[in-house]
PDB file of C-alpha atoms in Angstrom:
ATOM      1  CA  UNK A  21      61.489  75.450  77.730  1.00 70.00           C
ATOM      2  CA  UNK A  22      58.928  72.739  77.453  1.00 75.00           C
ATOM      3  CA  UNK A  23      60.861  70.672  75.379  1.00 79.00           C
ATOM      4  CA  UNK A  24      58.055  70.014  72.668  1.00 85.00           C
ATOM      5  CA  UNK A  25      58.625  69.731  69.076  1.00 88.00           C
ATOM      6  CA  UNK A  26      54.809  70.160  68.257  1.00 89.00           C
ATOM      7  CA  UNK A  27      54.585  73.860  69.798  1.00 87.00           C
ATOM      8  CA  UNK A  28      57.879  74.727  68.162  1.00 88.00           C
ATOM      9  CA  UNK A  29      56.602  73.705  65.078  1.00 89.00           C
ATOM     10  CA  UNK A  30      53.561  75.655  65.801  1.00 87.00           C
ATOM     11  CA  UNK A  31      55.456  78.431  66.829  1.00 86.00           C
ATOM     12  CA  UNK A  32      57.771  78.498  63.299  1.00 87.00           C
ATOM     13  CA  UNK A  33      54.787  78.197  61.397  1.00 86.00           C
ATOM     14  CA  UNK A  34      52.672  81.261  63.194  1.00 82.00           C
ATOM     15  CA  UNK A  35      55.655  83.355  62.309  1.00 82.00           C
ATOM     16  CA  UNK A  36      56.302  82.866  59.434  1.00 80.00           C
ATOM     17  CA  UNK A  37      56.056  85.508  56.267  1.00 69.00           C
ATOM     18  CA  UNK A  38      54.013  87.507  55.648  1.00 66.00           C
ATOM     19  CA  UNK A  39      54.179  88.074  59.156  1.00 64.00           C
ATOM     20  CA  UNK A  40      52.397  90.913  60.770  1.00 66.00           C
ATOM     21  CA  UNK A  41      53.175  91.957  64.196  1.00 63.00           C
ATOM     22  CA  UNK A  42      50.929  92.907  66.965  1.00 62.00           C
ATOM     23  CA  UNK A  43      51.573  94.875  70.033  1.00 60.00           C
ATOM     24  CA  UNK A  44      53.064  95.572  72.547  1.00 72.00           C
ATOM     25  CA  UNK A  45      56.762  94.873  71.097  1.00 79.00           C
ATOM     26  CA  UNK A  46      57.765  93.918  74.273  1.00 76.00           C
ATOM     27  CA  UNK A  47      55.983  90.256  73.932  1.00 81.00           C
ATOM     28  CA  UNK A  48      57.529  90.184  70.489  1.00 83.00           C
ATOM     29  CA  UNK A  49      61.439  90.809  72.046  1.00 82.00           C
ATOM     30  CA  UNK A  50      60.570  87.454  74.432  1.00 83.00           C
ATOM     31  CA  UNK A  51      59.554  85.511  71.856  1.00 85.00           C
ATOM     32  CA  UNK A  52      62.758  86.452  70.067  1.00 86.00           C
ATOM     33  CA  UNK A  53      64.848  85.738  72.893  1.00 86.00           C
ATOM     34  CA  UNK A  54      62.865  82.206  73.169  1.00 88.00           C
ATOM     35  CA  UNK A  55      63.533  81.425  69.226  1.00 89.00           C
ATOM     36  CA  UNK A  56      67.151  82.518  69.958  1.00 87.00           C
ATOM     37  CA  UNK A  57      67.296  80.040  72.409  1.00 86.00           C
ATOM     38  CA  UNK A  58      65.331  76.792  71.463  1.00 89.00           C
ATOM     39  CA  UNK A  59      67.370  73.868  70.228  1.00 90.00           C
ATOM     40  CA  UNK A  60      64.024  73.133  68.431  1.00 91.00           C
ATOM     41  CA  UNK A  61      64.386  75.900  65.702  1.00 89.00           C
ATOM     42  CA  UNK A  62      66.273  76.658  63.266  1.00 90.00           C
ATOM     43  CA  UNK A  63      68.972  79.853  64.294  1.00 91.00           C
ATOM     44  CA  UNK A  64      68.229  80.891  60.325  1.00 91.00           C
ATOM     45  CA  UNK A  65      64.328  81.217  61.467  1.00 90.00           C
ATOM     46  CA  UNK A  66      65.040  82.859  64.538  1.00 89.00           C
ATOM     47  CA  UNK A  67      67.331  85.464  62.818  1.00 88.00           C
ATOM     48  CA  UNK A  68      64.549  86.299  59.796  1.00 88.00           C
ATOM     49  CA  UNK A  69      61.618  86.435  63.188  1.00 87.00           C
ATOM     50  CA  UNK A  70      64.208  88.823  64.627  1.00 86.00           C
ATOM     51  CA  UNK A  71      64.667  91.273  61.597  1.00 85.00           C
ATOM     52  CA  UNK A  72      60.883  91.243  60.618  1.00 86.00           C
ATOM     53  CA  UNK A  73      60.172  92.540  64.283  1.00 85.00           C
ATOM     54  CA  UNK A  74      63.178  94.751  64.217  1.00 84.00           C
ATOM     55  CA  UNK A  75      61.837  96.508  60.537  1.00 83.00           C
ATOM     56  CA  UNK A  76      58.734  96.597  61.933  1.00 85.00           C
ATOM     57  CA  UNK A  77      59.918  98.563  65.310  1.00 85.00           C
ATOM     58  CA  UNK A  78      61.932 100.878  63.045  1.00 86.00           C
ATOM     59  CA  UNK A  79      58.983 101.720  60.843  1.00 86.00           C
ATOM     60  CA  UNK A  80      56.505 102.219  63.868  1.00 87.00           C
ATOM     61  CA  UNK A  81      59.233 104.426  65.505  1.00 88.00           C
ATOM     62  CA  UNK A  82      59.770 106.722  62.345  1.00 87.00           C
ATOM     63  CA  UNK A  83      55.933 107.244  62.171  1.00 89.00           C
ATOM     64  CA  UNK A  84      55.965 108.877  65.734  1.00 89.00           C
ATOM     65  CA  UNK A  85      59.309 110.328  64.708  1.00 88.00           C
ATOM     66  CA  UNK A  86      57.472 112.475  61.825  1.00 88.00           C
ATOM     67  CA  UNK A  87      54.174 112.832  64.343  1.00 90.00           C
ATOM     68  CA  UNK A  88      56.644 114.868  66.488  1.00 88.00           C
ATOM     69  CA  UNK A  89      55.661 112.653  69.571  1.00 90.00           C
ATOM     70  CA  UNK A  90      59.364 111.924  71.335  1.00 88.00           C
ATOM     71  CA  UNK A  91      57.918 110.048  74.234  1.00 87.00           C
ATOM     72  CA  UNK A  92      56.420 106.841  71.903  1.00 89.00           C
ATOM     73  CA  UNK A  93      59.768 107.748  69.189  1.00 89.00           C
ATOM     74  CA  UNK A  94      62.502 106.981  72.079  1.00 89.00           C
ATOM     75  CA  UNK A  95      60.702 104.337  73.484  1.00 86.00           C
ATOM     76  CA  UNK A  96      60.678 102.645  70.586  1.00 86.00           C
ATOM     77  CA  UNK A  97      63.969 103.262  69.725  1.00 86.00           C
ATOM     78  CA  UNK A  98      65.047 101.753  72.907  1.00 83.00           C
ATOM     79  CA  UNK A  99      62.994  98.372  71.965  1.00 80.00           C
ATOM     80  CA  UNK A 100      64.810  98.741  68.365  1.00 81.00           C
ATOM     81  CA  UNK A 101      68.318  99.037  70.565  1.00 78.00           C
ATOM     82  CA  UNK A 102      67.318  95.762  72.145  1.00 76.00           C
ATOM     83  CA  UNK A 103      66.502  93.529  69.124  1.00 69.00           C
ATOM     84  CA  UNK A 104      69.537  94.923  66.972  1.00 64.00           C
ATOM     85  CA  UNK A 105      69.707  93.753  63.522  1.00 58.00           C
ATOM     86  CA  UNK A 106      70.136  95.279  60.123  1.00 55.00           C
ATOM     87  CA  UNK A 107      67.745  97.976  60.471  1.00 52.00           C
ATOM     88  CA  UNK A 108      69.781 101.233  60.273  1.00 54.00           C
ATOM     89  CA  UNK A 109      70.746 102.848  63.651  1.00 59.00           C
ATOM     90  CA  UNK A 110      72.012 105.826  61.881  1.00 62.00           C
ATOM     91  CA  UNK A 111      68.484 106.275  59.829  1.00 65.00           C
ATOM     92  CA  UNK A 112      66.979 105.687  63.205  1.00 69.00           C
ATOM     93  CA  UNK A 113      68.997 108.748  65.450  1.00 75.00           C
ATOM     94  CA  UNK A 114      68.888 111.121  62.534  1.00 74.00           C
ATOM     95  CA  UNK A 115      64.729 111.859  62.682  1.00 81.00           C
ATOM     96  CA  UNK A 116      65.208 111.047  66.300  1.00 87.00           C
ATOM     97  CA  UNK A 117      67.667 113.553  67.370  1.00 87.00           C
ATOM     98  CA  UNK A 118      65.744 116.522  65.510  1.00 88.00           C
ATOM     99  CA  UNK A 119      62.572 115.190  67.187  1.00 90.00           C
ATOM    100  CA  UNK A 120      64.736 115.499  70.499  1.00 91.00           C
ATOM    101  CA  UNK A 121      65.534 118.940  69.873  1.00 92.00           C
ATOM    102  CA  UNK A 122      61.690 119.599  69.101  1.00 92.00           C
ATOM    103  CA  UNK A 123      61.269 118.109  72.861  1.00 91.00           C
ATOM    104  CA  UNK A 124      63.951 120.417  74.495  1.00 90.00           C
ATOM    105  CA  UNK A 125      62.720 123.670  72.259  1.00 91.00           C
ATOM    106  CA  UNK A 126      59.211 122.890  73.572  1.00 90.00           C
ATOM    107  CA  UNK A 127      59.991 122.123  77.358  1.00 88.00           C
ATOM    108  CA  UNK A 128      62.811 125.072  77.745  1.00 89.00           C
ATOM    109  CA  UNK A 129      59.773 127.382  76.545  1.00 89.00           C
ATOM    110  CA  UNK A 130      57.220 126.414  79.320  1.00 85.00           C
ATOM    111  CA  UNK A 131      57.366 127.786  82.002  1.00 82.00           C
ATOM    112  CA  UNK A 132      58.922 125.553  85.170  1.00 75.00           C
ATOM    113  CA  UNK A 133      56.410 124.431  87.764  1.00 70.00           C
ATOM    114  CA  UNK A 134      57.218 122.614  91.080  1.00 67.00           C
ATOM    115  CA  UNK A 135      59.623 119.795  90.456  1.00 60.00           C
ATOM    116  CA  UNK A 136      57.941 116.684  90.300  1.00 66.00           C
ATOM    117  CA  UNK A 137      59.519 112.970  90.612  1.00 67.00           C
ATOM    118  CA  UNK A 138      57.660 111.843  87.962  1.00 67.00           C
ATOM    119  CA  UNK A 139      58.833 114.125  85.694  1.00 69.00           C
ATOM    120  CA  UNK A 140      62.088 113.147  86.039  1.00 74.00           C
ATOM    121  CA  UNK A 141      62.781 109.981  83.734  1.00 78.00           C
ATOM    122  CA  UNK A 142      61.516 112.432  80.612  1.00 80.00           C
ATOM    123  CA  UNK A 143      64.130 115.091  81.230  1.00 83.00           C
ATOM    124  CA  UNK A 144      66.574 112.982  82.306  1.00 85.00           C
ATOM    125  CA  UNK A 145      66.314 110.437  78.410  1.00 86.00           C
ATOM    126  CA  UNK A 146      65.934 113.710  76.590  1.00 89.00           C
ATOM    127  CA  UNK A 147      69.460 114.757  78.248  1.00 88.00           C
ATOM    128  CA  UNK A 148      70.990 111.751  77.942  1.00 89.00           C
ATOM    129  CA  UNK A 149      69.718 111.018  74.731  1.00 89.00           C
ATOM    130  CA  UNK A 150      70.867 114.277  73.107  1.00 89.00           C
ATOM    131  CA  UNK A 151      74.478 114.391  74.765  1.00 89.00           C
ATOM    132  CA  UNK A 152      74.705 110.924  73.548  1.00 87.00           C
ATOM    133  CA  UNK A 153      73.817 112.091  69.890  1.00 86.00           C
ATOM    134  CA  UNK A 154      76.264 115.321  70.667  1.00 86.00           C
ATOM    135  CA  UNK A 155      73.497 117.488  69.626  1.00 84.00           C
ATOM    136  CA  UNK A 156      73.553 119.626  72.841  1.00 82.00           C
ATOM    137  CA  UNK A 157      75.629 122.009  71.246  1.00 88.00           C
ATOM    138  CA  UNK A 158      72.545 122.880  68.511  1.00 89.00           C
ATOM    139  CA  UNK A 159      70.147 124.831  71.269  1.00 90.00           C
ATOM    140  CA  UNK A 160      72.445 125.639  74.065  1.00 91.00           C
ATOM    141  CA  UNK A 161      70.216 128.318  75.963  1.00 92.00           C
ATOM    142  CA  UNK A 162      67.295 125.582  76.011  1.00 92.00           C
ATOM    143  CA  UNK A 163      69.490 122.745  77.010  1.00 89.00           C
ATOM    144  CA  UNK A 164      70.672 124.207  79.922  1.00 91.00           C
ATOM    145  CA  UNK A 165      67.133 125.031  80.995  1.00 90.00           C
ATOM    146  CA  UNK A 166      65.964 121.860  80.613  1.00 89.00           C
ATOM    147  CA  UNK A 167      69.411 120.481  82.132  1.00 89.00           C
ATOM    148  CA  UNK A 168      69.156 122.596  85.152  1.00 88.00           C
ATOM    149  CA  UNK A 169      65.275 121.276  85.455  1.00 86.00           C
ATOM    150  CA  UNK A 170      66.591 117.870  85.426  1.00 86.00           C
ATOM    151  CA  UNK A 171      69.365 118.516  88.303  1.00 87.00           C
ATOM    152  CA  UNK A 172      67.070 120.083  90.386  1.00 84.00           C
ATOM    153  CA  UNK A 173      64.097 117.474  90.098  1.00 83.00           C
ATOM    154  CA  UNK A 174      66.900 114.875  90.978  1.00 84.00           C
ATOM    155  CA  UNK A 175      68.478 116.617  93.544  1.00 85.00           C
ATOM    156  CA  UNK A 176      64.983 116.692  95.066  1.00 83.00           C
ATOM    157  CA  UNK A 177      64.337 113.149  94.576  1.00 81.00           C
ATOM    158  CA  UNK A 178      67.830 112.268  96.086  1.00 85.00           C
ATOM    159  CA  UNK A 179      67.346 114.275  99.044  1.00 84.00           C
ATOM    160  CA  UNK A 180      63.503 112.816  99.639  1.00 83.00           C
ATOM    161  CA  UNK A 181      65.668 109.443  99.025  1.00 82.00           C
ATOM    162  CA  UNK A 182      68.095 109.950 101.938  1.00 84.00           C
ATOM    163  CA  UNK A 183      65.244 111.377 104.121  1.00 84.00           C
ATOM    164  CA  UNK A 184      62.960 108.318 103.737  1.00 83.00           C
ATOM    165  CA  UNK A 185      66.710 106.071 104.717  1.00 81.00           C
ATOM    166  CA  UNK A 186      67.336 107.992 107.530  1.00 80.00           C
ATOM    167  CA  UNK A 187      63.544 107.489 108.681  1.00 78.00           C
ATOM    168  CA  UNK A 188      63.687 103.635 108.303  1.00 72.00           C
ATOM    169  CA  UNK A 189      67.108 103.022 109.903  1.00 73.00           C
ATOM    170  CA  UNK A 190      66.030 105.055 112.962  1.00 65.00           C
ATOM    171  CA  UNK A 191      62.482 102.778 113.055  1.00 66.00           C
ATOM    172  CA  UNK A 192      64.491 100.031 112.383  1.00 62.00           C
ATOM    173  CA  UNK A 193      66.746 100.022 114.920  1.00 57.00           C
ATOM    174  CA  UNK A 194      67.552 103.612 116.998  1.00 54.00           C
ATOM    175  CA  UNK A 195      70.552 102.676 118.319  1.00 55.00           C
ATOM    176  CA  UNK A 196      72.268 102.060 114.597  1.00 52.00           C
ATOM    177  CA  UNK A 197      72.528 106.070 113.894  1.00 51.00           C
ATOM    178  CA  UNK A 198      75.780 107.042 112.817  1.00 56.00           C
ATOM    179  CA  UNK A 199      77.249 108.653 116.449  1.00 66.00           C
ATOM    180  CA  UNK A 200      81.498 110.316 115.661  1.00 67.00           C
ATOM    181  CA  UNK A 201      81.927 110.671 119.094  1.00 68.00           C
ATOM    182  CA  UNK A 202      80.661 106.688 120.252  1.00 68.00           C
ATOM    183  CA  UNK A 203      82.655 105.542 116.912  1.00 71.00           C
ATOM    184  CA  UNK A 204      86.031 107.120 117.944  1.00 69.00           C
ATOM    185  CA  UNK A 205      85.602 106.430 121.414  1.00 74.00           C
ATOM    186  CA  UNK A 206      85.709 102.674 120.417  1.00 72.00           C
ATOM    187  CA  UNK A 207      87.874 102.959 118.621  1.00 73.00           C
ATOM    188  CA  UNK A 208      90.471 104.422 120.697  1.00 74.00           C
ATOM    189  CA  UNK A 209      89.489 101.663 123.300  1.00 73.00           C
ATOM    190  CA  UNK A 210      90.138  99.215 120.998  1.00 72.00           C
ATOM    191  CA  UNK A 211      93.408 100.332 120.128  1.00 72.00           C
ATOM    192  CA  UNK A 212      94.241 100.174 123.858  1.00 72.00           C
ATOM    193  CA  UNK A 213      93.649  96.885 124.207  1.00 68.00           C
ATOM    194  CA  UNK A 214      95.792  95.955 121.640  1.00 66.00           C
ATOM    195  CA  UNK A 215      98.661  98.311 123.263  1.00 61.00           C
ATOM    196  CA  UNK A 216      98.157  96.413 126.559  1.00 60.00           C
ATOM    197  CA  UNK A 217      98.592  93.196 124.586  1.00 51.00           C
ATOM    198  CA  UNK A 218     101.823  93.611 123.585  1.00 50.00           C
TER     199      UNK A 218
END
């Protein structure tokens, strides 16, 4: 973006092997995008930055993978998703998808509470995730627990949605409420001006 060949030479240099990444990832997948994008290095350089990161995502990810802890594992995998390159996708789902199951075996067992927002994004990547892997079929009985969880905590959320719209159209301006009866009535006057028109 600036331009300078001394800070992209800097840049090269600080990542070059043996390179060891530091958190978070996320500063990591800019800095890809950046060396993807500079005139100023070379695309072979960018493409060895990219699959050093990218191993080193995958091997973080399969450590939380065989810690059992799903929430770090599929975040990760989504940040391995992002920078794609030869690291194995398939290697990466397979430890993933059990861990999934682990997930769903542990939530379907505890016992529901009130359905909270927040709670929401979890159930609704463990779903997704799992029907996306096909693996849904492997502990029916606790995936539709957990699925029914899920549809309830975001019917909930879509309902306090449409109540908090409804609030600020009718503080925004009253008279902008959906009325049939004033709709159709202008309606059918407008029609009859176009009858007496003709």
């Amino acid at each position: 973006m600036l331009d300078s060949a001394t800070l992209a030479a800097y840049v090269m240099q600080e990542t070059l092997s043996p390179f060891t990444p530091y958190g978070p990832f996320s500063h990591l997948e800019g800095l890809i995008n950046s060396l993807d994008a500079s005139p100023l290095v070379p695309r072979e350089h960018a493409q060895r930055f990219r699959e050093k990161v990218t191993d080193a995502i995958h091997a973080e990810m399969l450590e939380y993978v065989e810690a059992g802890d799903w929430c770090w594992s599929i975040a990760l995998y989504h940040q391995l998703r992002r920078t794609p390159s030869r690291a194995s996708r398939e290697q990466a789902t397979e430890g993933l998808a059990q861990n999934g199951l682990e997930e769903l075996r542990r939530l379907a067992t505890q016992p529901e509470r009130e359905p909270r927002i927040a709670y929401l994004e979890l159930l609704e990547e463990l779903v997704d995730f799992l029907l996306e892997q096909g693996a849904e079929d492997e502990l029916p009985e606790e995936f539709a627990v957990v699925y029914g969880r899920a549809e309830r905590v975001f019917a909930l959320r879509e309902a306090e949605r449409n109540e908090w719209l409804q609030k600020h159209l009718v503080q925004r301006d009253p008279s902008e409420r959906s009325d049939v009866a004033r709709d159709h009535t202008l309606v059918t006057d407008l029609m009859r001006k176009l009858d007496d028109t003709r």
